[in-house]
C-alpha cells in the first residue's frame, strides 16, 4: 500500500508539473525576438544588481543579512540559467537555422551567431561562479553584438 501511494504521488506530481520554456517548440509561427532580447537585458540587469547586493550584504554578520545574501545568490544564479535557456532553447534551437557552407556570407553570419551564443553562455556561467560585474558588462557587450548581427540593425541607443 505504501508503494502504491508513493507511485501515485509521483505520477500525480509529474502530471501537474510544468516546465517553463522560452517558447514552444512547435511551428506556431508566433515569435517575438524583441521580447526575448528585452528579457535577456533584464536578466543581465538582475544579475548585476544581485552582485551588488551580495557584495553589500557580505560585509554584514546579522542573521537577516545572511538570509538575504543567500537569496541574492540564488537570484543571480537563477537569472543566469534563464538567460542561457533563452539563448539555447529559443535562439539556437528554433531561430538560427543551419546554413550551407556554400553560401559564404550567410554561413559566416551563422557561425558568428553560434559563437556568440557560446560566449554569452560562458559568461553567464562566469556570473554564477563569481561576484564581479566585469562578467555582466561582458554579457551586455556580447548581447549587443549578437542582437545587431541577428536583427541586422545597428542600434545606437539601446534602451535596455
mmCIF file of C-alpha atoms in Angstrom, residues 4-147:
data_model
loop_
_atom_site.group_PDB
_atom_site.id
_atom_site.type_symbol
_atom_site.label_atom_id
_atom_site.label_comp_id
_atom_site.label_asym_id
_atom_site.label_seq_id
_atom_site.Cartn_x
_atom_site.Cartn_y
_atom_site.Cartn_z
ATOM 1 C CA UNK A 4 1.182 2.375 -4.293
ATOM 2 C CA UNK A 5 0.673 5.712 -2.540
ATOM 3 C CA UNK A 6 4.260 6.738 -3.341
ATOM 4 C CA UNK A 7 3.909 5.775 -7.025
ATOM 5 C CA UNK A 8 0.546 7.506 -7.202
ATOM 6 C CA UNK A 9 2.133 10.637 -5.707
ATOM 7 C CA UNK A 10 4.942 10.597 -8.263
ATOM 8 C CA UNK A 11 2.521 10.090 -11.154
ATOM 9 C CA UNK A 12 0.215 12.809 -9.834
ATOM 10 C CA UNK A 13 3.140 15.231 -9.362
ATOM 11 C CA UNK A 14 4.562 14.624 -12.828
ATOM 12 C CA UNK A 15 1.110 15.024 -14.370
ATOM 13 C CA UNK A 16 0.734 18.519 -12.964
ATOM 14 C CA UNK A 17 4.388 19.540 -13.218
ATOM 15 C CA UNK A 18 5.120 22.141 -15.854
ATOM 16 C CA UNK A 19 8.337 23.281 -17.424
ATOM 17 C CA UNK A 20 8.867 26.853 -18.483
ATOM 18 C CA UNK A 21 10.424 27.257 -21.897
ATOM 19 C CA UNK A 22 11.493 30.345 -23.783
ATOM 20 C CA UNK A 23 8.895 29.452 -26.405
ATOM 21 C CA UNK A 24 7.002 26.398 -27.523
ATOM 22 C CA UNK A 25 8.855 24.084 -29.863
ATOM 23 C CA UNK A 26 6.036 23.564 -32.307
ATOM 24 C CA UNK A 27 5.979 25.529 -35.544
ATOM 25 C CA UNK A 28 3.332 28.030 -34.412
ATOM 26 C CA UNK A 29 4.941 30.963 -36.218
ATOM 27 C CA UNK A 30 4.407 33.279 -33.257
ATOM 28 C CA UNK A 31 7.784 34.684 -32.329
ATOM 29 C CA UNK A 32 8.785 37.892 -30.655
ATOM 30 C CA UNK A 33 12.526 38.281 -30.900
ATOM 31 C CA UNK A 34 12.367 41.778 -29.416
ATOM 32 C CA UNK A 35 10.672 40.465 -26.289
ATOM 33 C CA UNK A 36 13.415 37.869 -25.898
ATOM 34 C CA UNK A 37 16.141 40.493 -26.190
ATOM 35 C CA UNK A 38 14.334 42.662 -23.636
ATOM 36 C CA UNK A 39 14.228 39.704 -21.242
ATOM 37 C CA UNK A 40 17.914 38.971 -21.791
ATOM 38 C CA UNK A 41 18.860 42.563 -20.955
ATOM 39 C CA UNK A 42 16.593 42.466 -17.883
ATOM 40 C CA UNK A 43 18.247 39.245 -16.731
ATOM 41 C CA UNK A 44 21.677 40.856 -17.050
ATOM 42 C CA UNK A 45 20.468 43.854 -15.027
ATOM 43 C CA UNK A 46 19.108 41.460 -12.387
ATOM 44 C CA UNK A 47 22.401 39.565 -12.233
ATOM 45 C CA UNK A 48 24.276 42.864 -11.942
ATOM 46 C CA UNK A 49 22.058 44.105 -9.107
ATOM 47 C CA UNK A 50 22.357 40.722 -7.386
ATOM 48 C CA UNK A 51 26.141 41.008 -7.467
ATOM 49 C CA UNK A 52 25.972 44.475 -5.887
ATOM 50 C CA UNK A 53 23.637 43.245 -3.133
ATOM 51 C CA UNK A 54 25.836 40.190 -2.483
ATOM 52 C CA UNK A 55 28.875 42.425 -2.026
ATOM 53 C CA UNK A 56 26.946 44.767 0.260
ATOM 54 C CA UNK A 57 25.420 42.005 2.394
ATOM 55 C CA UNK A 58 28.699 40.069 2.640
ATOM 56 C CA UNK A 59 30.026 42.788 4.937
ATOM 57 C CA UNK A 60 27.244 42.228 7.473
ATOM 58 C CA UNK A 61 27.075 39.495 10.107
ATOM 59 C CA UNK A 62 23.480 39.537 11.350
ATOM 60 C CA UNK A 63 21.140 36.644 10.554
ATOM 61 C CA UNK A 64 18.799 38.743 8.422
ATOM 62 C CA UNK A 65 21.654 39.895 6.161
ATOM 63 C CA UNK A 66 22.956 36.342 5.831
ATOM 64 C CA UNK A 67 19.488 35.181 4.832
ATOM 65 C CA UNK A 68 19.203 37.943 2.245
ATOM 66 C CA UNK A 69 22.698 37.164 0.971
ATOM 67 C CA UNK A 70 21.673 33.589 0.211
ATOM 68 C CA UNK A 71 18.544 34.800 -1.529
ATOM 69 C CA UNK A 72 20.550 37.186 -3.750
ATOM 70 C CA UNK A 73 22.990 34.400 -4.694
ATOM 71 C CA UNK A 74 20.071 32.168 -5.671
ATOM 72 C CA UNK A 75 18.525 35.047 -7.617
ATOM 73 C CA UNK A 76 21.763 35.703 -9.535
ATOM 74 C CA UNK A 77 22.179 32.038 -10.421
ATOM 75 C CA UNK A 78 18.539 31.587 -11.402
ATOM 76 C CA UNK A 79 18.671 34.528 -13.798
ATOM 77 C CA UNK A 80 21.921 33.278 -15.336
ATOM 78 C CA UNK A 81 20.153 29.969 -16.051
ATOM 79 C CA UNK A 82 17.089 31.707 -17.504
ATOM 80 C CA UNK A 83 19.441 33.750 -19.675
ATOM 81 C CA UNK A 84 21.115 30.629 -21.046
ATOM 82 C CA UNK A 85 17.775 28.900 -21.571
ATOM 83 C CA UNK A 86 16.553 31.664 -23.889
ATOM 84 C CA UNK A 87 19.828 31.602 -25.805
ATOM 85 C CA UNK A 88 19.734 27.865 -26.379
ATOM 86 C CA UNK A 89 16.055 26.938 -26.483
ATOM 87 C CA UNK A 90 14.806 29.971 -28.342
ATOM 88 C CA UNK A 91 17.620 31.321 -30.491
ATOM 89 C CA UNK A 92 19.918 28.363 -31.083
ATOM 90 C CA UNK A 93 17.312 25.618 -31.345
ATOM 91 C CA UNK A 94 14.462 27.447 -33.045
ATOM 92 C CA UNK A 95 15.516 30.682 -34.668
ATOM 93 C CA UNK A 96 19.032 30.237 -36.027
ATOM 94 C CA UNK A 97 18.787 27.795 -38.897
ATOM 95 C CA UNK A 98 21.767 25.784 -40.137
ATOM 96 C CA UNK A 99 23.272 27.221 -43.311
ATOM 97 C CA UNK A 100 25.228 25.521 -46.066
ATOM 98 C CA UNK A 101 28.921 26.469 -46.121
ATOM 99 C CA UNK A 102 28.498 27.071 -49.853
ATOM 100 C CA UNK A 103 26.608 30.276 -49.071
ATOM 101 C CA UNK A 104 29.652 32.028 -47.641
ATOM 102 C CA UNK A 105 28.022 35.247 -46.356
ATOM 103 C CA UNK A 106 25.100 33.535 -44.624
ATOM 104 C CA UNK A 107 27.368 30.790 -43.323
ATOM 105 C CA UNK A 108 29.783 33.330 -41.828
ATOM 106 C CA UNK A 109 26.854 35.055 -40.080
ATOM 107 C CA UNK A 110 25.548 31.686 -38.853
ATOM 108 C CA UNK A 111 28.939 30.732 -37.409
ATOM 109 C CA UNK A 112 29.287 34.104 -35.652
ATOM 110 C CA UNK A 113 25.788 33.800 -34.146
ATOM 111 C CA UNK A 114 26.600 30.338 -32.811
ATOM 112 C CA UNK A 115 29.943 31.573 -31.499
ATOM 113 C CA UNK A 116 28.246 34.498 -29.725
ATOM 114 C CA UNK A 117 25.664 32.208 -28.120
ATOM 115 C CA UNK A 118 28.514 30.076 -26.810
ATOM 116 C CA UNK A 119 30.389 33.115 -25.497
ATOM 117 C CA UNK A 120 27.238 34.502 -23.861
ATOM 118 C CA UNK A 121 26.630 31.140 -22.196
ATOM 119 C CA UNK A 122 30.216 31.015 -20.992
ATOM 120 C CA UNK A 123 29.971 34.462 -19.379
ATOM 121 C CA UNK A 124 26.597 33.611 -17.829
ATOM 122 C CA UNK A 125 28.378 30.666 -16.215
ATOM 123 C CA UNK A 126 31.136 33.024 -15.022
ATOM 124 C CA UNK A 127 28.459 35.216 -13.413
ATOM 125 C CA UNK A 128 27.294 32.184 -11.455
ATOM 126 C CA UNK A 129 30.855 31.416 -10.316
ATOM 127 C CA UNK A 130 31.821 34.958 -9.344
ATOM 128 C CA UNK A 131 30.675 38.258 -7.899
ATOM 129 C CA UNK A 132 32.376 40.552 -10.369
ATOM 130 C CA UNK A 133 30.374 42.899 -12.564
ATOM 131 C CA UNK A 134 33.004 42.634 -15.296
ATOM 132 C CA UNK A 135 31.131 39.480 -16.359
ATOM 133 C CA UNK A 136 27.753 41.204 -16.580
ATOM 134 C CA UNK A 137 29.407 44.018 -18.541
ATOM 135 C CA UNK A 138 30.834 41.420 -20.924
ATOM 136 C CA UNK A 139 27.337 39.942 -21.291
ATOM 137 C CA UNK A 140 25.956 43.360 -22.275
ATOM 138 C CA UNK A 141 28.732 43.873 -24.806
ATOM 139 C CA UNK A 142 28.255 40.434 -26.378
ATOM 140 C CA UNK A 143 24.466 40.626 -26.321
ATOM 141 C CA UNK A 144 24.532 43.955 -28.166
ATOM 142 C CA UNK A 145 26.767 42.399 -30.807
ATOM 143 C CA UNK A 146 24.513 39.337 -31.059
ATOM 144 C CA UNK A 147 21.363 41.472 -31.291
#
